[in-house]
CSV table of C-alpha atoms in Angstrom, one decimal:
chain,number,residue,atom,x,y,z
A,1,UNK,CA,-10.3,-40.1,-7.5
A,2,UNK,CA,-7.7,-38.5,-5.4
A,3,UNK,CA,-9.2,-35.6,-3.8
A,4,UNK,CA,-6.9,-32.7,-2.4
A,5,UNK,CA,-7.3,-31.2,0.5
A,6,UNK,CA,-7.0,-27.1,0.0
A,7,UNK,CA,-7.7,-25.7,3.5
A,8,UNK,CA,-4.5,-23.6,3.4
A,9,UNK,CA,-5.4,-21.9,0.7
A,10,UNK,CA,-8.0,-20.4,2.8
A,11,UNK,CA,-5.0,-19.5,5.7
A,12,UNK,CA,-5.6,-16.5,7.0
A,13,UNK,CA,-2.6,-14.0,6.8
A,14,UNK,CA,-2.5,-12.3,10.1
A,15,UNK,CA,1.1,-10.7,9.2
A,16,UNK,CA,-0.3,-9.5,6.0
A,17,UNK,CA,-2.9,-7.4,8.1
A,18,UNK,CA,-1.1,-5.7,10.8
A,19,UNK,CA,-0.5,-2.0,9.9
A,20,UNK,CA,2.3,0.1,11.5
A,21,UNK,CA,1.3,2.3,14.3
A,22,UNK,CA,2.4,5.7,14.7
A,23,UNK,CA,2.6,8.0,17.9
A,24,UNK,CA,1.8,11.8,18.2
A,25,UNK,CA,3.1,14.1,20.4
A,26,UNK,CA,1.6,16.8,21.5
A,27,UNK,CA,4.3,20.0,22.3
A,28,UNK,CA,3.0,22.7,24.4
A,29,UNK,CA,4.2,25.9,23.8
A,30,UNK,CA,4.4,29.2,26.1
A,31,UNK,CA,3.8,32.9,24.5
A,32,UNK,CA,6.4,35.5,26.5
A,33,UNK,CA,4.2,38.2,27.9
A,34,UNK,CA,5.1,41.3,27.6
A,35,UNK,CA,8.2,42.6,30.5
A,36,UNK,CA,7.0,44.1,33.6
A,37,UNK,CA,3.2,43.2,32.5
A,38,UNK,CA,0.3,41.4,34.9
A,39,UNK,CA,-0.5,38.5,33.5
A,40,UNK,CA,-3.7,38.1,35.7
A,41,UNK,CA,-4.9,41.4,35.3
A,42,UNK,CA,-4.0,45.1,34.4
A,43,UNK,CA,-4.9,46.5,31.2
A,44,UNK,CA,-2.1,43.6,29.3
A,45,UNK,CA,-3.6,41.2,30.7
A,46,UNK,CA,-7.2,42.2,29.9
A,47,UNK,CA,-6.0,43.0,26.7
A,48,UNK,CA,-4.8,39.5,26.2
A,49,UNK,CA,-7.8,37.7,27.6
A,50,UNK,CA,-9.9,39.6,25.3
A,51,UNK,CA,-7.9,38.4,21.8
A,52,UNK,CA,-7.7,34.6,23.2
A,53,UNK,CA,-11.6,34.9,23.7
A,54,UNK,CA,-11.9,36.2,20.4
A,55,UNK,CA,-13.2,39.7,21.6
A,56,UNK,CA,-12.5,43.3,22.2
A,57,UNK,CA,-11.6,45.3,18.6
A,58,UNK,CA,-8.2,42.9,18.0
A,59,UNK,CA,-9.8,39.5,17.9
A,60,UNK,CA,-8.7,38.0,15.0
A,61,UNK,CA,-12.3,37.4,12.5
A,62,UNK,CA,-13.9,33.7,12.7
A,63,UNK,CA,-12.0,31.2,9.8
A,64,UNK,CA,-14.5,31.4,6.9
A,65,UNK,CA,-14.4,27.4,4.6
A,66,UNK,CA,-14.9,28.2,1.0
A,67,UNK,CA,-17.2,25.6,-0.9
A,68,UNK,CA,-15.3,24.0,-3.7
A,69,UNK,CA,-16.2,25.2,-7.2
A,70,UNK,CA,-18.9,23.4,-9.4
A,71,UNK,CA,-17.2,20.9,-11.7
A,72,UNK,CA,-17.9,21.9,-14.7
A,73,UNK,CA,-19.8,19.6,-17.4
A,74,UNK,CA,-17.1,19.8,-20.0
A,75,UNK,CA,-13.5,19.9,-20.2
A,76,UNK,CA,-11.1,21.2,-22.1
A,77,UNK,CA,-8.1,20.3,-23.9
A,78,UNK,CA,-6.3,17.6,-22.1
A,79,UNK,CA,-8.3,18.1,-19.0
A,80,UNK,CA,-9.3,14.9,-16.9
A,81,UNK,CA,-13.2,13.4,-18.3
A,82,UNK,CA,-15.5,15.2,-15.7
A,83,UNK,CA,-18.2,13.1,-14.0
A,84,UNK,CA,-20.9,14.5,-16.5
A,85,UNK,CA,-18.3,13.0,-19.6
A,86,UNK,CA,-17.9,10.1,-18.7
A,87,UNK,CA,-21.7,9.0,-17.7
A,88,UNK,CA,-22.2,10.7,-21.2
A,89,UNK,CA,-19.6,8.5,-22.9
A,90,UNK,CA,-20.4,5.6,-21.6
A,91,UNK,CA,-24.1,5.5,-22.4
A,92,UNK,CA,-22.9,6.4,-26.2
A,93,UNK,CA,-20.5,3.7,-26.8
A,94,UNK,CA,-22.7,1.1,-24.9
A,95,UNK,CA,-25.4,2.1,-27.3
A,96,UNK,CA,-26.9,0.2,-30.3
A,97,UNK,CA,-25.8,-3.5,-31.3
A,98,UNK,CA,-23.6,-3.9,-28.7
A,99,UNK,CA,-26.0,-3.6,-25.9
A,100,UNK,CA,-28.2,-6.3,-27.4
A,101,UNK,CA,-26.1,-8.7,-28.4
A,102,UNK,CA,-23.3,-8.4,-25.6
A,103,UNK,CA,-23.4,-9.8,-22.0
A,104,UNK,CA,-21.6,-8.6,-19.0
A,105,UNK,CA,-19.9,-10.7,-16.2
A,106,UNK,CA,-23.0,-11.8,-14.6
A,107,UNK,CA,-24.9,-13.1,-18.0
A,108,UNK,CA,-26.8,-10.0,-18.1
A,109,UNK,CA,-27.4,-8.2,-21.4
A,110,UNK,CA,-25.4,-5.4,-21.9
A,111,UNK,CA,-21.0,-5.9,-22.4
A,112,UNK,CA,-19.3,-5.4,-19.1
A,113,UNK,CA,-17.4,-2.4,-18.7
A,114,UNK,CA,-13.8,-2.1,-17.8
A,115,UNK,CA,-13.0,1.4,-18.4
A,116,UNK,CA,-13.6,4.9,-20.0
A,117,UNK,CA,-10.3,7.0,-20.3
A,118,UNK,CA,-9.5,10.3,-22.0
A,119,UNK,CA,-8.2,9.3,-25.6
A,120,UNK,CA,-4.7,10.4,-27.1
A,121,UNK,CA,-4.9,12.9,-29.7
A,122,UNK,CA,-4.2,11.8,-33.3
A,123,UNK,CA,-0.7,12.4,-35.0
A,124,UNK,CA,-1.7,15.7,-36.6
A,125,UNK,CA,-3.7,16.8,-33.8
A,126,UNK,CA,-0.9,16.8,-31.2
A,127,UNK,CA,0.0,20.7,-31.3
A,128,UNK,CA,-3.6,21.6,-32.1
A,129,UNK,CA,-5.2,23.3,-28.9
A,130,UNK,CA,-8.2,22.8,-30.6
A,131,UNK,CA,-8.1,19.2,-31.3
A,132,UNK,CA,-11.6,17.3,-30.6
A,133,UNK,CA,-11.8,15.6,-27.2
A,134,UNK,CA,-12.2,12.0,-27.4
A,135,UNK,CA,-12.8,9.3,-24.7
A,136,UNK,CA,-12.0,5.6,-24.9
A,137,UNK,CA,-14.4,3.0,-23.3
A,138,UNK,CA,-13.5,-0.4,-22.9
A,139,UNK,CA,-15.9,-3.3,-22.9
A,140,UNK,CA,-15.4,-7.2,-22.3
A,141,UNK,CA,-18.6,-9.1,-24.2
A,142,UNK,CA,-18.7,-12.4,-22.3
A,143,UNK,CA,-20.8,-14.1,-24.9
A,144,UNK,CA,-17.9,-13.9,-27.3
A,145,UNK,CA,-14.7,-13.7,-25.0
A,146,UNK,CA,-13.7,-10.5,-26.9
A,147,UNK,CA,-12.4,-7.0,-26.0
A,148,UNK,CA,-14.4,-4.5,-27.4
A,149,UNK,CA,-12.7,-0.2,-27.6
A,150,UNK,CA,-15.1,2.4,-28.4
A,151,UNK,CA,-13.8,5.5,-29.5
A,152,UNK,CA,-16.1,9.1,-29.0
A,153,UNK,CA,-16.6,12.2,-30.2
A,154,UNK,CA,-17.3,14.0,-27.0
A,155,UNK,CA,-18.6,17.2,-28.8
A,156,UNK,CA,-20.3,15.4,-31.6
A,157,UNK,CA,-21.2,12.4,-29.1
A,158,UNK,CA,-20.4,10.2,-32.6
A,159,UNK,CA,-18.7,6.8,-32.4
A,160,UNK,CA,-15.6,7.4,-34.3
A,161,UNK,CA,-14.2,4.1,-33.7
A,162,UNK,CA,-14.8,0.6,-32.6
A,163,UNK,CA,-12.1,-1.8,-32.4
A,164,UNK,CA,-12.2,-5.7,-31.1
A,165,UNK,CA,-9.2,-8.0,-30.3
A,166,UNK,CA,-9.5,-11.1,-28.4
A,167,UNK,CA,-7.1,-13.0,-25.9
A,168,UNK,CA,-6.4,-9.2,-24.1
A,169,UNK,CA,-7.0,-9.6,-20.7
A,170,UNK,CA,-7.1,-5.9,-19.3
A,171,UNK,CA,-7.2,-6.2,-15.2
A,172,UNK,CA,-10.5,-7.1,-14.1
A,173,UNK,CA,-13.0,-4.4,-13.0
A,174,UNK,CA,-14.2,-4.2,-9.5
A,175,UNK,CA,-17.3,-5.9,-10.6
A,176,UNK,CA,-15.6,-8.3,-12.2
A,177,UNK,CA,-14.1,-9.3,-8.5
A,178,UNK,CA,-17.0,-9.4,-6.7
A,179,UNK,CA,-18.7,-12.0,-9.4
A,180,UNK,CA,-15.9,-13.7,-8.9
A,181,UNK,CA,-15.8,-14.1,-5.4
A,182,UNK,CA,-19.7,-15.3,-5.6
A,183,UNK,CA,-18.5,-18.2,-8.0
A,184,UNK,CA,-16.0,-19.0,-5.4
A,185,UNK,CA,-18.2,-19.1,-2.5
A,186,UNK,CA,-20.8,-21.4,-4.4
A,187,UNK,CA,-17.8,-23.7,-5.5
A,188,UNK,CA,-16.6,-26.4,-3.2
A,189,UNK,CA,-13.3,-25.1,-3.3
A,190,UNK,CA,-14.5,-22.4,-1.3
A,191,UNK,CA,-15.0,-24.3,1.5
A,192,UNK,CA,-12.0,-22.8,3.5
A,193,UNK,CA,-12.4,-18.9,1.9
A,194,UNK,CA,-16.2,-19.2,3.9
A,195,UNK,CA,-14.4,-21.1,7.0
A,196,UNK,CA,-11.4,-19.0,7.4
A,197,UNK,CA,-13.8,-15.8,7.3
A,198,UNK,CA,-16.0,-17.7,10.1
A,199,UNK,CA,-12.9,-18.0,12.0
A,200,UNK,CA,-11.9,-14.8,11.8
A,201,UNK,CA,-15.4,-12.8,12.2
A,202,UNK,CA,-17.5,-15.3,13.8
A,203,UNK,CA,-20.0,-14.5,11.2
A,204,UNK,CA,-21.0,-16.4,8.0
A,205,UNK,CA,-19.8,-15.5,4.5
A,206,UNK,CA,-22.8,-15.1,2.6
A,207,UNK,CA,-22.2,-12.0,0.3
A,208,UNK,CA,-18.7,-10.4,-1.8
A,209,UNK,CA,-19.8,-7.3,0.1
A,210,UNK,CA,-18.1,-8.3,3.2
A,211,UNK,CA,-14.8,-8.8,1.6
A,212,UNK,CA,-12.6,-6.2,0.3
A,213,UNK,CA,-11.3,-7.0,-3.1
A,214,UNK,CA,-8.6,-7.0,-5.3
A,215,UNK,CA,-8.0,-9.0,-8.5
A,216,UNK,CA,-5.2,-10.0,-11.2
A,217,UNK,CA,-5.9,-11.6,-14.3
A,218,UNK,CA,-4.5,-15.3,-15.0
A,219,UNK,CA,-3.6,-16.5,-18.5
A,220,UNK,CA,-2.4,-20.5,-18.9
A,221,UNK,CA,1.0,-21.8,-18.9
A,222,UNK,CA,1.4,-25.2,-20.5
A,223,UNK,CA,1.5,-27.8,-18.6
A,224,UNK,CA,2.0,-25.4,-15.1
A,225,UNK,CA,-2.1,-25.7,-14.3
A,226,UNK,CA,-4.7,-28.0,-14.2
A,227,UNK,CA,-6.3,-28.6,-17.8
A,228,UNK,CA,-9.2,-27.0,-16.6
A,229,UNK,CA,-7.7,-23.8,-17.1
A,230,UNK,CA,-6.1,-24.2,-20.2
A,231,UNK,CA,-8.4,-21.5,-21.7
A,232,UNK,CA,-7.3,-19.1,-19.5
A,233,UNK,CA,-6.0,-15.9,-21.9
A,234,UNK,CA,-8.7,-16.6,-24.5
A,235,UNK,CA,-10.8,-16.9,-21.6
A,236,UNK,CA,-11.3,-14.1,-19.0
A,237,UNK,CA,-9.9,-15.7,-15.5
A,238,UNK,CA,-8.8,-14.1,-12.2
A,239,UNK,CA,-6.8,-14.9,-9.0
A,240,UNK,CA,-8.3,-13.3,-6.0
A,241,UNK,CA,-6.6,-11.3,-2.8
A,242,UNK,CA,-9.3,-11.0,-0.6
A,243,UNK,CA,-9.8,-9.5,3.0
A,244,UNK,CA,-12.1,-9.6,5.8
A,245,UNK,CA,-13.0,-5.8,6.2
A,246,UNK,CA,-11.3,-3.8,8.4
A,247,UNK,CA,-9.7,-7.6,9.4
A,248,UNK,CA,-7.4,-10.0,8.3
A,249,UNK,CA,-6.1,-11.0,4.4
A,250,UNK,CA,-7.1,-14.9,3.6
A,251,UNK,CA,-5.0,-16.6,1.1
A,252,UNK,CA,-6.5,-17.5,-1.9
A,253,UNK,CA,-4.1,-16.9,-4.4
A,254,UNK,CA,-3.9,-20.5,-5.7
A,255,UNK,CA,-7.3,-20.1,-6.7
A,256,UNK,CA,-8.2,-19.5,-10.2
A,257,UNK,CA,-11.9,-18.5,-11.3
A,258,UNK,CA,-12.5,-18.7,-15.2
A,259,UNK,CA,-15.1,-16.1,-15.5
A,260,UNK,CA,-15.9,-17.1,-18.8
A,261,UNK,CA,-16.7,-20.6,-17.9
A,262,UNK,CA,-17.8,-19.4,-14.4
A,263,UNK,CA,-15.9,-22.4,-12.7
A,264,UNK,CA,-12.9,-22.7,-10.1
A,265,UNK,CA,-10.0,-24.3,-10.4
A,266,UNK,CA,-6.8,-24.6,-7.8
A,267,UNK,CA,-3.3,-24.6,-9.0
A,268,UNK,CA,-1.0,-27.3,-9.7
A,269,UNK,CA,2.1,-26.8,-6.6
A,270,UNK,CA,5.2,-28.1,-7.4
């Protein structure tokens, strides 16, 4: 068996990480005084000396910081889903079958989520400032490869809708990225990611927590991968960008990771 050789997919992208520097300057600026006045003493200059101390009756008060308001639980119209909505929401539309039968990106039971959004209104509802507030949470149930869109009620807290489509591949949550950086580094094919990171740090990659992440989905194009990926589109598979933090990027973007299948696979070059 021919066995390739994919250290430079591992290259670290020293270009990639250098970020533009920019200078301050610091202008110092002189007040006029006032014609014909002292400026080290006399009653200007004591005067003066007492508002740049902040004292005597013209010192200017102390800055006061105002808190920022309380966010409030509920919002209103088309406002933004507050923090207290969408933990709300999201416990709702995870509830019941789904959470049973479902399992997230790890194997865990329980569909992974992807995101919880504010939903559009309904035809009829568009000029209607009371219109009810809905919220949109999207699920990926790995047992099944299917996407899974929950609509709710956020006043009534009822499930309105439920709709399921498969081979839509939404961008992968940051979750999502870190499991599939840990299927990477267990692979073989992650030989250079670990070595590369080594190089770089001096350290051992043991742990997606020492990478910054970023993912894109991949979906198969005959004959332009490995068979191995075929599935990719009806499966769920990513292509990583990954960085050492506060460091260098390190190429593995000819890396493919079928989270489905939980298996990597490098890309076919021309």
């Amino acid at each position: 068996m021919r066995e390739k050789v994919h250290r430079h997919l591992g290259k670290v992208l020293t270009g990639a990480a250098l970020a533009a520097a920019g200078t301050a300057a610091m202008v110092a600026v002189t007040l006029p005084g006032t014609a014909g006045a002292d400026d080290s003493g006399g009653a200007g200059g004591g005067a003066r000396a007492a508002r740049q101390t902040g004292q005597g009756p013209d010192a200017a008060p102390p800055g006061v910081v105002e808190q920022a308001p309380a966010e409030p639980k509920r919002g209103t119209g088309r406002d933004p889903l507050t923090d207290d909505e969408i933990r709300r929401v999201e416990k709702l539309a995870g509830a019941g079958r789904l959470s049973a039968t479902a399992r997230d990106v790890s194997g865990a039971r329980g569909p992974q989520r992807l995101s919880t959004d504010l939903a559009e209104p309904e035809a009829a509802e568009v000029d209607d400032p009371n219109a009810p507030r809905r919220a949109d949470v999207t699920f990926y149930d790995y047992r099944t490869d299917t996407l899974v869109t929950r609509t709710v009620d956020l006043t009534t807290g009822k499930v309105e809708h439920t709709g399921t489509r498969r081979g839509v591949q939404p961008p992968p949550a940051r979750a999502e990225s870190a499991e599939a950086a840990r299927i990477l580094m267990a692979d073989p094919l992650g030989a250079g990611l670990k070595a590369d990171y080594k190089d770089a740090t001096g350290k051992d990659l043991t742990s997606p927590d020492q990478l910054e992440l970023s993912g894109g989905i991949y979906e198969a194009s005959p004959g332009a991968q490995p068979a191995v990926l075929d599935r990719c589109g009806e499966h769920r598979c990513v292509r990583l960008f990954t960085k050492v933090r506060n460091g260098p990027w390190i190429d593995t973007r000819d890396l493919v990771i079928d989270l489905s299948a939980r298996r990597t696979a490098a890309l076919d070059r021309g």
